[in-house]
PDB file of C-alpha atoms in Angstrom:
ATOM      1  CA  MET J   1      -0.021  -0.034   0.055  1.00  0.00           C
ATOM      2  CA  GLU J   2       1.464   3.328  -1.027  1.00  0.00           C
ATOM      3  CA  ASN J   3       0.018   5.418   1.719  1.00  0.00           C
ATOM      4  CA  TRP J   4      -0.156   3.971   5.214  1.00  0.00           C
ATOM      5  CA  ASP J   5      -1.812   7.214   6.454  1.00  0.00           C
ATOM      6  CA  GLU J   6      -4.867   6.487   4.474  1.00  0.00           C
ATOM      7  CA  VAL J   7      -5.074   2.940   5.751  1.00  0.00           C
ATOM      8  CA  ARG J   8      -4.636   4.002   9.275  1.00  0.00           C
ATOM      9  CA  THR J   9      -7.311   6.636   8.955  1.00  0.00           C
ATOM     10  CA  ALA J  10      -9.746   4.037   7.639  1.00  0.00           C
ATOM     11  CA  TYR J  11      -8.947   1.814  10.473  1.00  0.00           C
ATOM     12  CA  GLN J  12      -9.731   4.420  13.051  1.00  0.00           C
ATOM     13  CA  VAL J  13     -12.990   5.196  11.268  1.00  0.00           C
ATOM     14  CA  ALA J  14     -13.970   1.520  11.285  1.00  0.00           C
ATOM     15  CA  LYS J  15     -12.972   1.063  14.934  1.00  0.00           C
ATOM     16  CA  ILE J  16     -14.625   4.249  16.270  1.00  0.00           C
ATOM     17  CA  GLY J  17     -17.521   4.524  13.789  1.00  0.00           C
ATOM     18  CA  THR J  18     -17.485   8.268  13.125  1.00  0.00           C
ATOM     19  CA  VAL J  19     -15.244  10.730  11.147  1.00  0.00           C
ATOM     20  CA  SER J  20     -15.130  13.147  14.145  1.00  0.00           C
ATOM     21  CA  GLY J  21     -14.029  10.382  16.557  1.00  0.00           C
ATOM     22  CA  ALA J  22     -11.305   9.256  14.110  1.00  0.00           C
ATOM     23  CA  ALA J  23     -10.204  12.787  13.574  1.00  0.00           C
ATOM     24  CA  ALA J  24      -9.786  13.363  17.281  1.00  0.00           C
ATOM     25  CA  ALA J  25      -7.980  10.065  17.726  1.00  0.00           C
ATOM     26  CA  LEU J  26      -5.507  10.928  14.998  1.00  0.00           C
ATOM     27  CA  GLY J  27      -5.118  14.542  15.827  1.00  0.00           C
ATOM     28  CA  VAL J  28      -6.215  15.742  12.344  1.00  0.00           C
ATOM     29  CA  HIS J  29      -9.065  17.785  10.828  1.00  0.00           C
ATOM     30  CA  HIS J  30     -12.309  15.808   9.925  1.00  0.00           C
ATOM     31  CA  ALA J  31     -11.830  17.014   6.379  1.00  0.00           C
ATOM     32  CA  THR J  32      -8.514  15.161   6.215  1.00  0.00           C
ATOM     33  CA  VAL J  33     -10.216  11.972   7.327  1.00  0.00           C
ATOM     34  CA  ILE J  34     -12.857  12.228   4.714  1.00  0.00           C
ATOM     35  CA  ARG J  35     -10.175  12.979   2.059  1.00  0.00           C
ATOM     36  CA  HIS J  36      -8.151   9.839   3.132  1.00  0.00           C
ATOM     37  CA  ILE J  37     -11.265   7.559   2.891  1.00  0.00           C
ATOM     38  CA  ASP J  38     -12.296   8.928  -0.513  1.00  0.00           C
ATOM     39  CA  ALA J  39      -8.691   8.560  -1.818  1.00  0.00           C
ATOM     40  CA  LEU J  40      -8.410   4.984  -0.455  1.00  0.00           C
ATOM     41  CA  GLU J  41     -11.716   3.898  -1.799  1.00  0.00           C
ATOM     42  CA  GLN J  42     -10.807   5.270  -5.254  1.00  0.00           C
ATOM     43  CA  ARG J  43      -7.409   3.574  -5.187  1.00  0.00           C
ATOM     44  CA  LEU J  44      -8.899   0.214  -4.191  1.00  0.00           C
ATOM     45  CA  GLY J  45     -11.943   0.610  -6.420  1.00  0.00           C
ATOM     46  CA  ALA J  46     -14.344  -0.527  -3.712  1.00  0.00           C
ATOM     47  CA  LYS J  47     -16.541   1.101  -1.037  1.00  0.00           C
ATOM     48  CA  LEU J  48     -15.133   0.613   2.396  1.00  0.00           C
ATOM     49  CA  PHE J  49     -17.961   2.163   4.375  1.00  0.00           C
ATOM     50  CA  GLN J  50     -21.759   2.627   4.438  1.00  0.00           C
ATOM     51  CA  ARG J  51     -22.446   6.171   5.396  1.00  0.00           C
ATOM     52  CA  HIS J  52     -25.514   6.869   7.479  1.00  0.00           C
ATOM     53  CA  ALA J  53     -26.820   9.502  10.041  1.00  0.00           C
ATOM     54  CA  ARG J  54     -25.068   7.793  12.961  1.00  0.00           C
ATOM     55  CA  GLY J  55     -21.703   7.443  11.385  1.00  0.00           C
ATOM     56  CA  TYR J  56     -19.792   4.898   9.257  1.00  0.00           C
ATOM     57  CA  THR J  57     -20.193   1.229   9.086  1.00  0.00           C
ATOM     58  CA  PRO J  58     -17.554  -0.993   7.349  1.00  0.00           C
ATOM     59  CA  THR J  59     -18.618  -2.941   4.232  1.00  0.00           C
ATOM     60  CA  GLU J  60     -17.279  -6.427   3.703  1.00  0.00           C
ATOM     61  CA  ALA J  61     -14.275  -4.840   2.000  1.00  0.00           C
ATOM     62  CA  GLY J  62     -13.866  -2.457   4.920  1.00  0.00           C
ATOM     63  CA  GLN J  63     -13.896  -5.299   7.492  1.00  0.00           C
ATOM     64  CA  ASP J  64     -11.156  -7.056   5.477  1.00  0.00           C
ATOM     65  CA  LEU J  65      -9.131  -3.772   5.511  1.00  0.00           C
ATOM     66  CA  MET J  66      -9.722  -3.459   9.204  1.00  0.00           C
ATOM     67  CA  GLN J  67      -8.301  -6.834   9.949  1.00  0.00           C
ATOM     68  CA  VAL J  68      -5.152  -6.230   7.953  1.00  0.00           C
ATOM     69  CA  ALA J  69      -4.647  -2.742   9.351  1.00  0.00           C
ATOM     70  CA  GLY J  70      -5.317  -3.857  12.913  1.00  0.00           C
ATOM     71  CA  ALA J  71      -2.646  -6.591  12.658  1.00  0.00           C
ATOM     72  CA  THR J  72      -0.188  -4.086  11.137  1.00  0.00           C
ATOM     73  CA  GLU J  73      -0.845  -1.578  13.986  1.00  0.00           C
ATOM     74  CA  ASP J  74      -0.183  -4.368  16.464  1.00  0.00           C
ATOM     75  CA  GLN J  75       3.126  -5.168  14.910  1.00  0.00           C
ATOM     76  CA  PHE J  76       4.166  -1.490  14.912  1.00  0.00           C
ATOM     77  CA  THR J  77       3.182  -1.261  18.582  1.00  0.00           C
ATOM     78  CA  GLN J  78       5.272  -4.399  19.419  1.00  0.00           C
ATOM     79  CA  LEU J  79       8.173  -3.043  17.416  1.00  0.00           C
ATOM     80  CA  ALA J  80       8.011   0.352  19.227  1.00  0.00           C
ATOM     81  CA  GLY J  81       7.964  -1.390  22.610  1.00  0.00           C
ATOM     82  CA  ARG J  82      11.080  -3.608  21.753  1.00  0.00           C
ATOM     83  CA  ILE J  83      12.946  -0.575  20.408  1.00  0.00           C
ATOM     84  CA  ARG J  84      12.210   1.446  23.552  1.00  0.00           C
ATOM     85  CA  GLY J  85      13.491  -1.340  25.835  1.00  0.00           C
ATOM     86  CA  SER J  86      16.465  -2.510  23.816  1.00  0.00           C
ATOM     87  CA  GLY J  87      19.006   0.259  24.448  1.00  0.00           C
ATOM     88  CA  ASP J  88      22.463  -0.500  25.598  1.00  0.00           C
ATOM     89  CA  GLY J  89      22.410   1.580  28.839  1.00  0.00           C
ATOM     90  CA  VAL J  90      20.314   1.734  31.918  1.00  0.00           C
ATOM     91  CA  SER J  91      18.330   4.800  31.050  1.00  0.00           C
ATOM     92  CA  GLY J  92      14.973   5.940  29.641  1.00  0.00           C
ATOM     93  CA  GLU J  93      12.033   4.154  31.147  1.00  0.00           C
ATOM     94  CA  LEU J  94      11.844   0.958  33.082  1.00  0.00           C
ATOM     95  CA  VAL J  95       8.291  -0.243  33.332  1.00  0.00           C
ATOM     96  CA  VAL J  96       7.549  -2.987  35.983  1.00  0.00           C
ATOM     97  CA  THR J  97       4.197  -4.419  36.712  1.00  0.00           C
ATOM     98  CA  SER J  98       2.992  -6.515  39.526  1.00  0.00           C
ATOM     99  CA  LEU J  99       0.007  -7.105  41.891  1.00  0.00           C
ATOM    100  CA  ILE J 100      -0.442  -4.469  44.417  1.00  0.00           C
ATOM    101  CA  MET J 101       0.120  -6.829  47.292  1.00  0.00           C
ATOM    102  CA  ILE J 102       3.886  -6.885  46.832  1.00  0.00           C
ATOM    103  CA  ALA J 103       4.221  -3.202  46.484  1.00  0.00           C
ATOM    104  CA  PRO J 104       5.500  -2.658  50.052  1.00  0.00           C
ATOM    105  CA  LEU J 105       8.496  -5.008  49.206  1.00  0.00           C
ATOM    106  CA  LEU J 106       9.013  -3.886  45.594  1.00  0.00           C
ATOM    107  CA  ILE J 107       8.894  -0.030  45.930  1.00  0.00           C
ATOM    108  CA  PRO J 108      12.011   0.241  48.116  1.00  0.00           C
ATOM    109  CA  THR J 109      13.826  -2.004  45.608  1.00  0.00           C
ATOM    110  CA  LEU J 110      12.634   0.151  42.617  1.00  0.00           C
ATOM    111  CA  THR J 111      13.678   3.309  44.525  1.00  0.00           C
ATOM    112  CA  ARG J 112      17.120   1.991  45.232  1.00  0.00           C
ATOM    113  CA  PHE J 113      17.621   0.824  41.574  1.00  0.00           C
ATOM    114  CA  GLN J 114      16.527   4.285  40.237  1.00  0.00           C
ATOM    115  CA  THR J 115      18.850   5.970  42.721  1.00  0.00           C
ATOM    116  CA  GLU J 116      21.799   3.941  41.392  1.00  0.00           C
ATOM    117  CA  ASN J 117      20.726   4.769  37.782  1.00  0.00           C
ATOM    118  CA  PRO J 118      19.759   8.448  37.745  1.00  0.00           C
ATOM    119  CA  ASP J 119      19.103   8.509  34.028  1.00  0.00           C
ATOM    120  CA  LEU J 120      16.311   6.060  34.614  1.00  0.00           C
ATOM    121  CA  THR J 121      12.544   6.783  34.972  1.00  0.00           C
ATOM    122  CA  VAL J 122      10.708   4.059  36.832  1.00  0.00           C
ATOM    123  CA  ARG J 123       7.089   3.347  36.054  1.00  0.00           C
ATOM    124  CA  PHE J 124       5.401   0.859  38.441  1.00  0.00           C
ATOM    125  CA  LEU J 125       2.090  -0.442  37.182  1.00  0.00           C
ATOM    126  CA  THR J 126      -0.265  -2.337  39.372  1.00  0.00           C
ATOM    127  CA  GLY J 127      -3.734  -3.728  38.759  1.00  0.00           C
ATOM    128  CA  GLU J 128      -5.744  -6.900  38.078  1.00  0.00           C
ATOM    129  CA  ARG J 129      -5.340  -6.925  34.314  1.00  0.00           C
ATOM    130  CA  LEU J 130      -2.112  -8.497  32.744  1.00  0.00           C
ATOM    131  CA  PHE J 131      -0.077  -5.892  30.998  1.00  0.00           C
ATOM    132  CA  ARG J 132       1.000  -7.308  27.654  1.00  0.00           C
ATOM    133  CA  LEU J 133       4.719  -7.658  27.332  1.00  0.00           C
ATOM    134  CA  GLU J 134       4.605  -8.428  23.639  1.00  0.00           C
ATOM    135  CA  TYR J 135       3.171  -5.027  23.054  1.00  0.00           C
ATOM    136  CA  GLY J 136       5.913  -3.330  25.057  1.00  0.00           C
ATOM    137  CA  GLU J 137       3.487  -2.335  27.885  1.00  0.00           C
ATOM    138  CA  ALA J 138       6.031  -3.451  30.490  1.00  0.00           C
ATOM    139  CA  HIS J 139       9.594  -4.575  30.606  1.00  0.00           C
ATOM    140  CA  VAL J 140       9.282  -6.804  33.650  1.00  0.00           C
ATOM    141  CA  ALA J 141       6.188  -8.421  35.079  1.00  0.00           C
ATOM    142  CA  ILE J 142       6.060 -10.079  38.481  1.00  0.00           C
ATOM    143  CA  ARG J 143       3.029 -12.419  38.374  1.00  0.00           C
ATOM    144  CA  ALA J 144       1.433 -14.741  40.957  1.00  0.00           C
ATOM    145  CA  GLY J 145      -0.010 -18.184  40.945  1.00  0.00           C
ATOM    146  CA  GLU J 146       0.722 -20.772  38.233  1.00  0.00           C
ATOM    147  CA  ALA J 147       3.566 -20.371  36.024  1.00  0.00           C
ATOM    148  CA  PRO J 148       2.681 -18.040  33.193  1.00  0.00           C
ATOM    149  CA  ASP J 149       2.658 -19.848  29.741  1.00  0.00           C
ATOM    150  CA  GLN J 150       2.246 -17.119  27.195  1.00  0.00           C
ATOM    151  CA  PRO J 151       4.431 -17.681  24.110  1.00  0.00           C
ATOM    152  CA  ASP J 152       7.634 -15.620  23.643  1.00  0.00           C
ATOM    153  CA  ASN J 153       8.030 -14.861  27.373  1.00  0.00           C
ATOM    154  CA  VAL J 154      10.871 -15.858  29.517  1.00  0.00           C
ATOM    155  CA  VAL J 155       9.555 -17.104  32.944  1.00  0.00           C
ATOM    156  CA  GLN J 156      11.772 -17.557  36.057  1.00  0.00           C
ATOM    157  CA  SER J 157      10.741 -18.671  39.443  1.00  0.00           C
ATOM    158  CA  PHE J 158      11.122 -15.857  41.949  1.00  0.00           C
ATOM    159  CA  VAL J 159       9.967 -16.108  45.612  1.00  0.00           C
ATOM    160  CA  GLN J 160       7.166 -17.692  47.637  1.00  0.00           C
ATOM    161  CA  TYR J 161       4.854 -15.154  49.238  1.00  0.00           C
ATOM    162  CA  THR J 162       3.885 -16.511  52.599  1.00  0.00           C
ATOM    163  CA  MET J 163       0.459 -15.715  54.026  1.00  0.00           C
ATOM    164  CA  HIS J 164      -0.765 -15.770  57.700  1.00  0.00           C
ATOM    165  CA  LEU J 165      -4.259 -16.018  59.121  1.00  0.00           C
ATOM    166  CA  VAL J 166      -4.591 -13.363  61.829  1.00  0.00           C
ATOM    167  CA  ALA J 167      -6.972 -11.346  63.972  1.00  0.00           C
ATOM    168  CA  ALA J 168      -6.737  -8.088  65.699  1.00  0.00           C
ATOM    169  CA  PRO J 169      -6.673  -7.707  69.446  1.00  0.00           C
ATOM    170  CA  ALA J 170     -10.090  -6.048  69.395  1.00  0.00           C
ATOM    171  CA  TYR J 171     -11.532  -9.018  67.611  1.00  0.00           C
ATOM    172  CA  VAL J 172      -9.941 -11.509  69.949  1.00  0.00           C
ATOM    173  CA  GLU J 173     -11.193  -9.540  73.052  1.00  0.00           C
ATOM    174  CA  LYS J 174     -14.736  -9.661  71.632  1.00  0.00           C
ATOM    175  CA  TYR J 175     -14.952 -13.112  70.097  1.00  0.00           C
ATOM    176  CA  GLY J 176     -11.866 -15.025  71.265  1.00  0.00           C
ATOM    177  CA  LEU J 177      -9.924 -17.301  68.909  1.00  0.00           C
ATOM    178  CA  PRO J 178     -11.096 -20.355  66.994  1.00  0.00           C
ATOM    179  CA  LYS J 179     -10.402 -23.575  69.060  1.00  0.00           C
ATOM    180  CA  ASP J 180      -9.913 -25.453  65.730  1.00  0.00           C
ATOM    181  CA  MET J 181     -11.060 -25.323  62.143  1.00  0.00           C
ATOM    182  CA  ASP J 182     -14.493 -26.708  63.067  1.00  0.00           C
ATOM    183  CA  ASP J 183     -14.891 -23.667  65.227  1.00  0.00           C
ATOM    184  CA  PHE J 184     -14.613 -21.341  62.189  1.00  0.00           C
ATOM    185  CA  ARG J 185     -18.451 -21.583  61.896  1.00  0.00           C
ATOM    186  CA  ASN J 186     -18.671 -19.475  65.038  1.00  0.00           C
ATOM    187  CA  HIS J 187     -16.310 -16.670  63.898  1.00  0.00           C
ATOM    188  CA  TRP J 188     -16.311 -13.804  61.437  1.00  0.00           C
ATOM    189  CA  PHE J 189     -13.861 -13.485  58.491  1.00  0.00           C
ATOM    190  CA  VAL J 190     -12.613 -10.981  55.978  1.00  0.00           C
ATOM    191  CA  GLY J 191     -12.464 -12.382  52.456  1.00  0.00           C
ATOM    192  CA  HIS J 192     -12.175 -11.522  48.812  1.00  0.00           C
ATOM    193  CA  ASP J 193     -15.069 -10.073  46.891  1.00  0.00           C
ATOM    194  CA  GLY J 194     -14.844 -11.943  43.617  1.00  0.00           C
ATOM    195  CA  SER J 195     -13.295 -14.935  41.949  1.00  0.00           C
ATOM    196  CA  ASN J 196      -9.672 -14.443  43.081  1.00  0.00           C
ATOM    197  CA  ARG J 197      -7.772 -17.628  42.492  1.00  0.00           C
ATOM    198  CA  ALA J 198      -4.985 -17.063  45.106  1.00  0.00           C
ATOM    199  CA  PRO J 199      -4.355 -20.335  47.065  1.00  0.00           C
ATOM    200  CA  PHE J 200      -5.172 -18.729  50.492  1.00  0.00           C
ATOM    201  CA  ASN J 201      -8.448 -17.210  49.099  1.00  0.00           C
ATOM    202  CA  LEU J 202      -9.506 -20.715  47.765  1.00  0.00           C
ATOM    203  CA  TRP J 203      -8.601 -22.340  51.105  1.00  0.00           C
ATOM    204  CA  LEU J 204     -10.749 -19.707  52.957  1.00  0.00           C
ATOM    205  CA  VAL J 205     -13.734 -20.538  50.676  1.00  0.00           C
ATOM    206  CA  ASP J 206     -13.355 -24.248  51.230  1.00  0.00           C
ATOM    207  CA  HIS J 207     -12.989 -24.030  55.022  1.00  0.00           C
ATOM    208  CA  VAL J 208     -15.207 -21.118  56.098  1.00  0.00           C
ATOM    209  CA  PRO J 209     -19.124 -21.064  55.562  1.00  0.00           C
ATOM    210  CA  ALA J 210     -19.974 -18.345  53.171  1.00  0.00           C
ATOM    211  CA  ASP J 211     -22.254 -16.639  55.550  1.00  0.00           C
ATOM    212  CA  ARG J 212     -19.355 -16.160  58.037  1.00  0.00           C
ATOM    213  CA  ILE J 213     -17.427 -14.171  55.553  1.00  0.00           C
ATOM    214  CA  ASN J 214     -19.100 -10.902  56.489  1.00  0.00           C
ATOM    215  CA  PHE J 215     -16.505  -8.482  55.122  1.00  0.00           C
ATOM    216  CA  ARG J 216     -15.323  -8.671  51.482  1.00  0.00           C
ATOM    217  CA  THR J 217     -12.809  -6.583  49.568  1.00  0.00           C
ATOM    218  CA  THR J 218     -10.816  -6.763  46.345  1.00  0.00           C
ATOM    219  CA  ASP J 219      -7.647  -5.183  47.714  1.00  0.00           C
ATOM    220  CA  ASN J 220      -5.048  -6.698  50.083  1.00  0.00           C
ATOM    221  CA  ARG J 221      -4.464  -3.289  51.646  1.00  0.00           C
ATOM    222  CA  ALA J 222      -8.277  -3.109  52.381  1.00  0.00           C
ATOM    223  CA  THR J 223      -8.112  -6.554  53.832  1.00  0.00           C
ATOM    224  CA  LEU J 224      -5.292  -5.587  56.180  1.00  0.00           C
ATOM    225  CA  GLY J 225      -7.279  -2.477  57.207  1.00  0.00           C
ATOM    226  CA  ALA J 226     -10.428  -4.440  57.829  1.00  0.00           C
ATOM    227  CA  VAL J 227      -8.520  -7.085  59.951  1.00  0.00           C
ATOM    228  CA  ARG J 228      -6.818  -4.358  61.882  1.00  0.00           C
ATOM    229  CA  ALA J 229     -10.110  -2.784  62.622  1.00  0.00           C
ATOM    230  CA  GLY J 230     -11.632  -5.947  64.102  1.00  0.00           C
ATOM    231  CA  ALA J 231     -13.994  -6.769  61.293  1.00  0.00           C
ATOM    232  CA  GLY J 232     -12.928 -10.374  61.279  1.00  0.00           C
ATOM    233  CA  ILE J 233     -10.136 -13.002  60.799  1.00  0.00           C
ATOM    234  CA  GLY J 234      -8.189 -12.605  57.558  1.00  0.00           C
ATOM    235  CA  PHE J 235      -5.084 -13.278  55.611  1.00  0.00           C
ATOM    236  CA  VAL J 236      -2.157 -10.877  55.578  1.00  0.00           C
ATOM    237  CA  ALA J 237       1.299 -11.252  54.143  1.00  0.00           C
ATOM    238  CA  ARG J 238       4.337 -12.062  56.250  1.00  0.00           C
ATOM    239  CA  HIS J 239       5.813  -8.532  55.869  1.00  0.00           C
ATOM    240  CA  ALA J 240       2.460  -7.067  56.936  1.00  0.00           C
ATOM    241  CA  LEU J 241       2.365  -9.281  60.043  1.00  0.00           C
ATOM    242  CA  GLN J 242       5.854  -8.070  60.944  1.00  0.00           C
ATOM    243  CA  GLU J 243       4.825  -4.528  60.495  1.00  0.00           C
ATOM    244  CA  ASN J 244       1.814  -5.077  62.776  1.00  0.00           C
ATOM    245  CA  PRO J 245       3.093  -7.114  65.640  1.00  0.00           C
ATOM    246  CA  ASP J 246      -0.158  -6.660  67.636  1.00  0.00           C
ATOM    247  CA  LEU J 247      -2.045  -8.949  65.146  1.00  0.00           C
ATOM    248  CA  VAL J 248      -2.652 -12.436  66.594  1.00  0.00           C
ATOM    249  CA  GLU J 249      -2.006 -15.571  64.472  1.00  0.00           C
ATOM    250  CA  VAL J 250      -5.060 -17.838  64.476  1.00  0.00           C
ATOM    251  CA  MET J 251      -3.034 -20.898  63.464  1.00  0.00           C
ATOM    252  CA  PRO J 252       0.415 -21.690  62.109  1.00  0.00           C
ATOM    253  CA  SER J 253       0.883 -20.659  58.433  1.00  0.00           C
ATOM    254  CA  LEU J 254       0.186 -23.636  56.095  1.00  0.00           C
ATOM    255  CA  PRO J 255       2.330 -24.305  52.913  1.00  0.00           C
ATOM    256  CA  GLU J 256      -0.798 -24.355  50.710  1.00  0.00           C
ATOM    257  CA  TRP J 257      -1.470 -20.782  51.557  1.00  0.00           C
ATOM    258  CA  SER J 258       1.902 -19.633  49.970  1.00  0.00           C
ATOM    259  CA  VAL J 259       1.700 -17.807  46.650  1.00  0.00           C
ATOM    260  CA  PRO J 260       4.515 -18.456  44.097  1.00  0.00           C
ATOM    261  CA  LEU J 261       5.749 -15.436  42.343  1.00  0.00           C
ATOM    262  CA  TRP J 262       7.321 -15.350  38.867  1.00  0.00           C
ATOM    263  CA  LEU J 263       9.635 -12.963  36.976  1.00  0.00           C
ATOM    264  CA  VAL J 264       8.317 -12.591  33.335  1.00  0.00           C
ATOM    265  CA  THR J 265      10.103 -10.848  30.421  1.00  0.00           C
ATOM    266  CA  HIS J 266       9.579 -10.817  26.707  1.00  0.00           C
ATOM    267  CA  VAL J 267      12.144 -12.798  24.832  1.00  0.00           C
ATOM    268  CA  ASP J 268      13.064  -9.784  22.695  1.00  0.00           C
ATOM    269  CA  LEU J 269      13.934  -7.566  25.719  1.00  0.00           C
ATOM    270  CA  HIS J 270      15.144 -10.252  28.191  1.00  0.00           C
ATOM    271  CA  ARG J 271      18.767  -9.785  27.094  1.00  0.00           C
ATOM    272  CA  SER J 272      18.837  -6.011  27.020  1.00  0.00           C
ATOM    273  CA  THR J 273      21.245  -4.254  29.383  1.00  0.00           C
ATOM    274  CA  LYS J 274      18.453  -2.475  31.266  1.00  0.00           C
ATOM    275  CA  VAL J 275      16.278  -5.655  31.919  1.00  0.00           C
ATOM    276  CA  GLN J 276      19.279  -7.766  32.871  1.00  0.00           C
ATOM    277  CA  SER J 277      20.602  -5.071  35.262  1.00  0.00           C
ATOM    278  CA  PHE J 278      17.248  -4.739  36.957  1.00  0.00           C
ATOM    279  CA  LEU J 279      16.600  -8.518  37.268  1.00  0.00           C
ATOM    280  CA  SER J 280      20.115  -9.013  38.776  1.00  0.00           C
ATOM    281  CA  PHE J 281      19.346  -6.196  41.223  1.00  0.00           C
ATOM    282  CA  LEU J 282      15.885  -7.461  41.975  1.00  0.00           C
ATOM    283  CA  LYS J 283      17.052 -11.009  42.718  1.00  0.00           C
ATOM    284  CA  LYS J 284      19.805  -9.748  45.100  1.00  0.00           C
ATOM    285  CA  GLU J 285      17.363  -7.523  46.879  1.00  0.00           C
ATOM    286  CA  ALA J 286      14.739 -10.262  47.269  1.00  0.00           C
ATOM    287  CA  GLU J 287      17.302 -12.336  49.256  1.00  0.00           C
ATOM    288  CA  GLY J 288      16.668  -9.808  52.121  1.00  0.00           C
ATOM    289  CA  TRP J 289      12.907  -9.792  51.690  1.00  0.00           C
ATOM    290  CA  ASN J 290      10.904 -11.494  54.416  1.00  0.00           C
ATOM    291  CA  ALA J 291       8.245 -12.660  51.961  1.00  0.00           C
TER     292      ALA J 291
END
């Protein structure tokens, strides 16, 4: 295709459905969008869109073009991500993603790494969604649970994240502690609100009646806050227990509660100086983590 700008414009119109929306996404005047579509339709000798009052709907030819243009845009995005991360030095951006639960351990490490590499800007992304390494959304991902199996990723075992079942002194004073697991039916618990597959959450669902989980949250920080406030018995990480020594362990930590963590990098960036420097630094730092 002689003019990628025309194809890209048509792709945005097909994706958004309006000329004005495509113009805003591309940062051009709406007349430019119309001109690109007219020129492309003339060049291909086919109508790409049905025009109507609500906007533009792709024809069959337009849908074919959208598939090809979308794949091409994805490839450009991947290329840009690889280029951004493949420099020789430790500079530019380092994008690291993880679950929020390990932020208290990871943030000091990221801070020390940035201090040692002042030309570096650290971006720490958290959240439930998986940031796509193949699109250059992150250089290093720290993921929990089963070993990731996405193609073209390098996966390394990292650390085991140990969890403890605890209660606050206020809860113990009011309700006491369970005598055994059969006594769980007489106590209140803080649990996850949703389908979280973490081993300790699954264990809680299996061993505690649903009507005894009377406080639910989607965030480990909120879980800790609820447990500290006396809302119920709940799981906290080992480092959180150390930082809150007044919390009382309900029972010894079980191996099946532990969460395996994995270091994940894309094969195209794995050997870059920046990624290798950070991975070496992170592994060394993690030796001192009480995870």
